[in-house]
Every structure is written in C-alpha cells, then in structure tokens.
Short mmCIF file of C-alpha atoms in Angstrom, two decimals:
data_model
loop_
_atom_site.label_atom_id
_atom_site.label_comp_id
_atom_site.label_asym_id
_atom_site.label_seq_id
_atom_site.Cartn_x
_atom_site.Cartn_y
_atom_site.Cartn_z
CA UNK A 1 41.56 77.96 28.41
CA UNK A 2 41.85 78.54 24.83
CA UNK A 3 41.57 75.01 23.50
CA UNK A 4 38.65 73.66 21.97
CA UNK A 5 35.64 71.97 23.95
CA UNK A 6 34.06 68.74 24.45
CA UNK A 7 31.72 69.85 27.29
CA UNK A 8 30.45 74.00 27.85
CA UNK A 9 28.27 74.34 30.92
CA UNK A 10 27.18 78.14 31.07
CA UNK A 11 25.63 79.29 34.26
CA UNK A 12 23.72 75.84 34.51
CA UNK A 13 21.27 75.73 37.77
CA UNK A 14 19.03 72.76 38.91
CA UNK A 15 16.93 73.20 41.78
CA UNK A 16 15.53 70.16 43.68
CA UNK A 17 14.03 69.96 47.37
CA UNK A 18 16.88 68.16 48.41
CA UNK A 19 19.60 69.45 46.37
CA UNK A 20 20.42 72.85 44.51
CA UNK A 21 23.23 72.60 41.68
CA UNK A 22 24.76 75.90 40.44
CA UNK A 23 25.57 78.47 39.13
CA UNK A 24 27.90 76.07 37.64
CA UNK A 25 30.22 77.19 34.93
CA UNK A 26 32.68 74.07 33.78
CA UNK A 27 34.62 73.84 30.13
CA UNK A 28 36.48 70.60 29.58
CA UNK A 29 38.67 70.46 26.53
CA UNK A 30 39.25 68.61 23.80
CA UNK A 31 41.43 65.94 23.82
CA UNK A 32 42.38 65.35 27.83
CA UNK A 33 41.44 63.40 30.56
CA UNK A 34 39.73 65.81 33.15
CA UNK A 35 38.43 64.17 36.78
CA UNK A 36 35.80 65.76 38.77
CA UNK A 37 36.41 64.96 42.44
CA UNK A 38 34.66 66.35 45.44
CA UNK A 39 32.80 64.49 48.79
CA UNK A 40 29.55 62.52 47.93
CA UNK A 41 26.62 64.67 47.40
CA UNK A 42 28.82 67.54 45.77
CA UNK A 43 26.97 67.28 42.49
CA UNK A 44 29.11 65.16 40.59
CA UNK A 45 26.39 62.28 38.83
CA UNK A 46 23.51 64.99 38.85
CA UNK A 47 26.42 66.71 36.83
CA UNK A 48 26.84 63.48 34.55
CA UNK A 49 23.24 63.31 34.15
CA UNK A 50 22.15 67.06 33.04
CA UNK A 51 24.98 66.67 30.07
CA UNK A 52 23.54 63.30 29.08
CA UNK A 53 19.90 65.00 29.43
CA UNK A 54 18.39 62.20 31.68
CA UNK A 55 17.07 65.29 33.57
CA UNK A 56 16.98 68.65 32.66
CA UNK A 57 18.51 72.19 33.91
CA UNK A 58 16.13 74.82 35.06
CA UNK A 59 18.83 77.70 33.86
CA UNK A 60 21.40 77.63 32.03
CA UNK A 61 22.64 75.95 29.08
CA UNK A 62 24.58 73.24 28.16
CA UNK A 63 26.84 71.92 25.00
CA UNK A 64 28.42 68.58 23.93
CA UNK A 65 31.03 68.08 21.36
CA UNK A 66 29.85 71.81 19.84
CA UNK A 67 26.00 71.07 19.72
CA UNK A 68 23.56 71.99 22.52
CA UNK A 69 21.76 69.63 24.56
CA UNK A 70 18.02 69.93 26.28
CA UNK A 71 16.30 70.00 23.11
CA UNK A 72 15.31 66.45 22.78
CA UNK A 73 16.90 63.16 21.92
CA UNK A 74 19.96 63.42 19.38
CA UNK A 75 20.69 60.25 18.56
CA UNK A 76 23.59 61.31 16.26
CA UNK A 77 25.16 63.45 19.12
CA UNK A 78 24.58 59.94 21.79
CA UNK A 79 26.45 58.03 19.09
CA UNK A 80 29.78 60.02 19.82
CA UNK A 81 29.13 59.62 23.52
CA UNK A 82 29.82 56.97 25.59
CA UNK A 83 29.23 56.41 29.26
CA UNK A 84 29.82 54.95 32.13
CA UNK A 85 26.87 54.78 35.24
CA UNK A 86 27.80 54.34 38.97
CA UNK A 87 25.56 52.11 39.57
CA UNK A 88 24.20 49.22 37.01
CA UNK A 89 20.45 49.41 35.54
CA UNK A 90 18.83 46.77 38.08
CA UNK A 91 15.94 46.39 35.52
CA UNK A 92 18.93 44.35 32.97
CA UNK A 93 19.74 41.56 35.48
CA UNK A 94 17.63 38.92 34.05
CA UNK A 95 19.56 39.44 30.78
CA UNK A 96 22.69 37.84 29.31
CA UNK A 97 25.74 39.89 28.78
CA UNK A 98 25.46 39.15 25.23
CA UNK A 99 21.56 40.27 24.80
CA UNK A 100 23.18 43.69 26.11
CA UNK A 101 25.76 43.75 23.72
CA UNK A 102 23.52 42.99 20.96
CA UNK A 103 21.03 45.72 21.60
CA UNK A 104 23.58 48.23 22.69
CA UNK A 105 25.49 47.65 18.85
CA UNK A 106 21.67 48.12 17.36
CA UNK A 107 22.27 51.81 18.34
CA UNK A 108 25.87 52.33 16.95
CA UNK A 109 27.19 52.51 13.06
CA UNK A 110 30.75 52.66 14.81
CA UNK A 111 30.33 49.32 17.21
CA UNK A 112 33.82 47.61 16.65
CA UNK A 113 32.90 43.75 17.37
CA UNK A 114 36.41 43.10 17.00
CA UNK A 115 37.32 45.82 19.30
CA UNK A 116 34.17 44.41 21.86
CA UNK A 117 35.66 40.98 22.01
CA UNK A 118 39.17 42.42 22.58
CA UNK A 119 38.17 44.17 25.48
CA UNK A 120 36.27 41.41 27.10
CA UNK A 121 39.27 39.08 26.43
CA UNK A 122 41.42 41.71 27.95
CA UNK A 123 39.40 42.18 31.26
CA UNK A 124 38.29 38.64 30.75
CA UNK A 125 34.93 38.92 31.40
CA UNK A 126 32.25 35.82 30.41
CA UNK A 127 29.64 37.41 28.26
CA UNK A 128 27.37 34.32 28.76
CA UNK A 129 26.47 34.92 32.68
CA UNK A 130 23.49 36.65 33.58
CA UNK A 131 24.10 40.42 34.40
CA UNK A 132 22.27 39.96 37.69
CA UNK A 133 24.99 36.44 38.51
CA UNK A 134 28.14 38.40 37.88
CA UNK A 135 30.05 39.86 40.17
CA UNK A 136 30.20 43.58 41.04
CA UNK A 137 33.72 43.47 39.66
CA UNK A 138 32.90 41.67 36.65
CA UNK A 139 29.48 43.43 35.69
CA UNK A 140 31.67 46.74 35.95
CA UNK A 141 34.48 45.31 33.43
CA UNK A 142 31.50 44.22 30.75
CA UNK A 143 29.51 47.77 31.02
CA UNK A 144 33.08 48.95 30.54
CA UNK A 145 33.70 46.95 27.46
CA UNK A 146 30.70 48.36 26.22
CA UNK A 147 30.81 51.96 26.89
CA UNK A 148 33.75 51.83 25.17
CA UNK A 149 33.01 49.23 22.17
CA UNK A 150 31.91 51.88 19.82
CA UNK A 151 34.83 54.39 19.77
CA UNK A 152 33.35 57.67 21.73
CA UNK A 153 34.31 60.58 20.98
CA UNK A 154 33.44 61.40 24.59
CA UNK A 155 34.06 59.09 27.55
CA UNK A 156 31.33 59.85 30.19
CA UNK A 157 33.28 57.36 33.46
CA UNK A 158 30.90 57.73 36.88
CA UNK A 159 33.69 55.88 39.65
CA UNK A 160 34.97 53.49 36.60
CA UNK A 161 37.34 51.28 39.43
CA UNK A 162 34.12 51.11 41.50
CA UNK A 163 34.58 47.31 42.64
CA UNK A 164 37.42 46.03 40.63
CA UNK A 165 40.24 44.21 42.18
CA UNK A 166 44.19 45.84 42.07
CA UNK A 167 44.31 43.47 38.64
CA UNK A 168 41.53 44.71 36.84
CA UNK A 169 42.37 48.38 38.13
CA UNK A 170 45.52 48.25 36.17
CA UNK A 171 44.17 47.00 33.30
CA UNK A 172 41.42 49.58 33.02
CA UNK A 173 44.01 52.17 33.60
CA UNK A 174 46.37 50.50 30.48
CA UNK A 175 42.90 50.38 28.34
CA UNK A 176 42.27 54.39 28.68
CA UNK A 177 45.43 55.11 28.13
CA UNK A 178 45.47 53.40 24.97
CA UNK A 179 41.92 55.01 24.07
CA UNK A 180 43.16 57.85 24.57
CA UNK A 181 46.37 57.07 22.10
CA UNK A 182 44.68 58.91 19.27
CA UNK A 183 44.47 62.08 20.47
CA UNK A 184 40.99 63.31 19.42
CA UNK A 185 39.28 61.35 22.08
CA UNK A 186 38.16 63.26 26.04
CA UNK A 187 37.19 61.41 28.93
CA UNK A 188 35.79 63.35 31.77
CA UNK A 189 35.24 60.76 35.07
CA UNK A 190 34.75 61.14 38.34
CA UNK A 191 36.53 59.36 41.21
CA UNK A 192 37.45 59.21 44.75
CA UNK A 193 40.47 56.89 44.22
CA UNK A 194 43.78 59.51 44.74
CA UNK A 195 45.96 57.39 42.62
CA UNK A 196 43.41 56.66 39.85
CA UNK A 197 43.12 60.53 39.34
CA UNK A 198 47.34 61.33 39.47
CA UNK A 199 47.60 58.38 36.96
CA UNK A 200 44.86 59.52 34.36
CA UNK A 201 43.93 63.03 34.74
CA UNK A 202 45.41 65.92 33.24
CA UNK A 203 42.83 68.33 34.38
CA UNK A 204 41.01 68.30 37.94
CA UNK A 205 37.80 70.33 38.49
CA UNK A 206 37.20 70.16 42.74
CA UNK A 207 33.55 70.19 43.45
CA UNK A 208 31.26 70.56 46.79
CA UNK A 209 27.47 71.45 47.60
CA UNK A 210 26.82 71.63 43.74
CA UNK A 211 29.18 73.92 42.66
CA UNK A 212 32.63 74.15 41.34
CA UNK A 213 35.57 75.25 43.50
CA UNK A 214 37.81 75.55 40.83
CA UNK A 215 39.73 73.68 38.00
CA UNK A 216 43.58 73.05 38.05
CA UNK A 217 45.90 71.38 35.41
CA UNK A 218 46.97 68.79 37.15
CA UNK A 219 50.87 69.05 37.54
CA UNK A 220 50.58 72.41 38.31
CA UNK A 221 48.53 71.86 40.97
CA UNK A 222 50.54 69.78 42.61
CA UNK A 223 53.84 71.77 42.15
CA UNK A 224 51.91 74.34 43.42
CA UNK A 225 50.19 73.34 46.74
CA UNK A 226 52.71 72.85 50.01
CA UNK A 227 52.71 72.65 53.02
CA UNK A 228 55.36 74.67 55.08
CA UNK A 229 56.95 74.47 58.46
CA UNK A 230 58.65 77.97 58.94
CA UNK A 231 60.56 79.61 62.36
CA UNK A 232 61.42 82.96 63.16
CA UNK A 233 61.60 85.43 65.90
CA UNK A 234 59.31 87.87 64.52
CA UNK A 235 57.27 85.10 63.03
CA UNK A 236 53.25 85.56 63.88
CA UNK A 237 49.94 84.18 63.05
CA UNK A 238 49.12 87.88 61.27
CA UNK A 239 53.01 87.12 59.04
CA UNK A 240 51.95 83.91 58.49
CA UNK A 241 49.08 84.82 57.17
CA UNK A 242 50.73 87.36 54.58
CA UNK A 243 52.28 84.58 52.58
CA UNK A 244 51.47 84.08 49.03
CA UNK A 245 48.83 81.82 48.57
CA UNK A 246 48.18 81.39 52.08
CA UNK A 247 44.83 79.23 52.75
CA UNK A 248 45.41 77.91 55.85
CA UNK A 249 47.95 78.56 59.30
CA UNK A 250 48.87 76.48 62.62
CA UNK A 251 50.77 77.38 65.56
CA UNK A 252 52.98 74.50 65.80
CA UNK A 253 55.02 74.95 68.73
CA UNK A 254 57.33 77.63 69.59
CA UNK A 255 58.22 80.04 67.17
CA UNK A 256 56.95 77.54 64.40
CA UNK A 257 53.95 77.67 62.05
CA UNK A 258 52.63 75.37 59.47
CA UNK A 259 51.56 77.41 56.60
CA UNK A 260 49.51 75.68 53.65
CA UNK A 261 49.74 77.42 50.34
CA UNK A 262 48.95 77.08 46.46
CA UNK A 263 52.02 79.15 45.55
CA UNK A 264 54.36 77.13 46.13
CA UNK A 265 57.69 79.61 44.19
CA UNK A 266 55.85 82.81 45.42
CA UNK A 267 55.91 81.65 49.11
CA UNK A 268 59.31 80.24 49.05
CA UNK A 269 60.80 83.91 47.93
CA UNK A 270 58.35 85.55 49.99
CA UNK A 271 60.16 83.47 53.28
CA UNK A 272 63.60 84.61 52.04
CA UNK A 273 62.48 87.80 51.62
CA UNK A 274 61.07 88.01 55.04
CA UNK A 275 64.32 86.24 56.39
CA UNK A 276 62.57 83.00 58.00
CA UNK A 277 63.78 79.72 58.45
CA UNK A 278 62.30 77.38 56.37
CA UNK A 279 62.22 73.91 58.67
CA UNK A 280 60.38 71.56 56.24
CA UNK A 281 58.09 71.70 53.08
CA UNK A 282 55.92 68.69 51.80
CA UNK A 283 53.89 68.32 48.74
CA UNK A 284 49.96 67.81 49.41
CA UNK A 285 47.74 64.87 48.44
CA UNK A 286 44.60 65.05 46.08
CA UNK A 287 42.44 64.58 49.48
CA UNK A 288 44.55 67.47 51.73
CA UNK A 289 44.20 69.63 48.32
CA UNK A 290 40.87 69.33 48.27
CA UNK A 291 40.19 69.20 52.47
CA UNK A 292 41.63 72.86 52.16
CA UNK A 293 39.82 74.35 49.28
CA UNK A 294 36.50 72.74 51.50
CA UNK A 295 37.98 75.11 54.12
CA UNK A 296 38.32 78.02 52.04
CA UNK A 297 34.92 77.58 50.67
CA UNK A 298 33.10 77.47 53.97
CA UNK A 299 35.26 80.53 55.09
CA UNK A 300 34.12 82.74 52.49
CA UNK A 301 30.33 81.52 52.27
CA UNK A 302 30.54 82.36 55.95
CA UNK A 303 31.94 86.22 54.99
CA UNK A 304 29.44 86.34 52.64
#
C-alpha cells in the first residue's frame, strides 16, 4: 500500500491476564473508509484505545496522522481526531446534552456550531434532555453529532449504528458519506452490521484473538471469494483441494464438491483446465468471508 497514512501500527503487543494483543501490524490510509470486523473479544476497542493512548502498548509503536503516540497528551494531535466510544461515559448522565457540547467545543479551535446544530437537526436529537433520560438511540445520534462537530481529520467510529433505528441508520450512513465528500478526511470504524460495512468501507482489515488476519480492498474481496459447486469423474477431495485459492472443501453428494476460494478468475480457469463441470458458483457474505479466514487461522495455529 503505497498511499499515505492516517494510522501506522508497527509490531504493537499488549499483554493483559485476560487478553494478549499482537504482534499486530495495521496501516490505514489516507483518505478511505477502512472497517475492522472480527467476533467480540478479537481486539477491536483495545485496538481503538492503544491509538487514542487511553492505555498503553508494552511493544511496539504506534503513529497518528504522521506523529507518534505514547509519549504523553498531544492536545494538538486530539484536535484532528475525533471519536466515537461503544459504550457512553456513565459518569456524564446527570448532565445536559448541551453542558457536553459546551465543554467538548472548550477543547476545539475548529468546533463548527453551525455545523453542531446541523447535525442535531439532521438526526433530530433534543440537546436539552439529560444524557442519562435519552434513549440509547438518541444518546448515540448526539455523541455522534459531536464526534463529528469539529471537522476530524480522523474519524475514530466504535459500532457507530449501535442502537439506532433503520431511520437514523440511513441518515448516519448519508452524514459520512458527505464527511467524507472532501477527500482529505479517514474514518476507520468497527462494526458487526454486514450491510453497514459493504455501504461505507473501502478497506476491510478481519481480526480474531488480537491479531490481524489480513486486510482486503473491499471490492476485490468480494469479486474474489466464491463459493463453488463442481462435478467430475475424476473429481476428489485431494483435486479439490489443488484449486487456486482453495480454503475450504465438502463432499456434497456424488461426484460433487463445494469448494470455497479467494481466487475467484484463477479457480474458474483452473476448473476448465482440469475439464470439470462447474454446477453453481455464489458470491460470499462479509460473515462466510470472515467464518472461513477463522477456519484458516485455527488450521494453521494448529500446524504450528
């Protein structure tokens, strides 16, 4: 990847008695929307937390928007930042939306009021209820509104649709699009919701027991993962398993197998070359994508 960076992780480890993260090496560019998506406990919001320094790496080092992080509080470098939490502070609830908006714009030169107001409008949210009286729905549209009040040059979004209704879902979608409208501006989220990620993502880092399985631009991922139902006389398990990309293969009856691969072109020559009938072929989702690299993963820490 060649373009420039918003966020450099390089060999990154933190060790806990509950949870090891790393070696984790991740580069998200400049400019894109990239999603982080894995099963809970993969790492993803200690991830979110080590870039925004709220606890620190034990190796490793670590780089936002070009300048390094770990050595302290940079105010000017949390400035260009803005971010999203999976859970609300429970410690703000006996506060008015609109004490939090007033101390969150003490901290910003770039707070856009106009901007603020537009988004609450927008999501209509009531900036007069207590935190701790709104909904989940609506205390996740106003810490929305805020995170993104002051411009970021870096969108920090922990499960942004966490508790919003279809509505408000499509409008948060429609407001990061725009955001992103510029084209100097990264988000880097994380999500479990499949259509959330193939509306807003161009990159997709897959992560699982604290470290990365890989990263994938996002339309080539998908052209390139299939699954294929294939017949032939001399077809076997040990031919199956020689096709391009193979990660995973079924007996399915007969002389049929169902082959899953993430070369997609490769394995359709491959089958003429071999001279089998190809029955069917159907794209994978985000969630069988990922269910097989899990597979994968397990197989080779096994080998190991």
């Amino acid at each position: 990847m060649t373009e420039e960076l918003a966020v450099k992780m390089k060999g990154v480890v933190q060790k806990r008695s509950n949870f090891h993260l790393g070696p984790m090496d991740l580069m998200i560019p400049k400019g894109y929307i990239t999603a982080i998506v894995g099963p809970n406990g993969s790492g993803k919001s200690s991830t979110f937390r080590l870039l925004l320094d709220l606890v620190k790496a034990d190796e490793g080092s670590i780089e936002l928007l070009g300048q390094q992080v770990g050595n302290g509080v940079d105010i000017e470098l949390n400035k260009r930042i803005g971010y999203l939490p999976e859970e609300s502070w429970t410690h703000e609830e006996k506060m008015k939306a609109t004490e939090k908006a007033e101390f969150q714009r003490f901290w910003y030169d770039n707070w856009d009021v106009n901007r603020y107001q537009e988004l609450l409008r927008v999501l209509e949210v009531d900036p007069n209820q207590m935190l701790g009286k709104m909904s989940k729905g609506s205390r996740r549209k106003f810490e929305f509104a805020l995170a993104l009040a002051h411009g970021p040059e870096l969108l920090l979004l922990d499960e942004p649709s966490s508790g919003l209704d279809p509505l408000a879902w499509k409008t948060m979608i429609d407001v990061l699009h725009r955001y992103m409208d510029r084209g100097d501006r990264t988000i880097l989220m994380t999500s479990h919701i499949v259509e959330e990620v193939k509306r807003l993502a161009d990159y997709i880092v897959f992560m699982s027991q604290g470290h990365v399985l890989g990263m994938y631009e996002k339309d080539e991922l998908f052209s390139s993962w299939f699954i294929y139902f294939l017949s032939g006389d001399e077809l076997t398990a040990g031919v199956a398993a020689k096709m391009p990309g193979q990660c995973g293969v079924e007996h399915a009856g007969g002389t049929t197998y169902r082959i899953t691969t993430n070369q997609a072109g490769q394995a359709e020559q491959w089958c003429s070359e071999q001279g089998l009938t190809l029955v069917s072929r159907q794209a994978m989702e985000l969630d069988e994508i990922m269910a097989a690299l899990l597979m994968k993963d397990r197989l080779n820490a096994r080998s190991n």
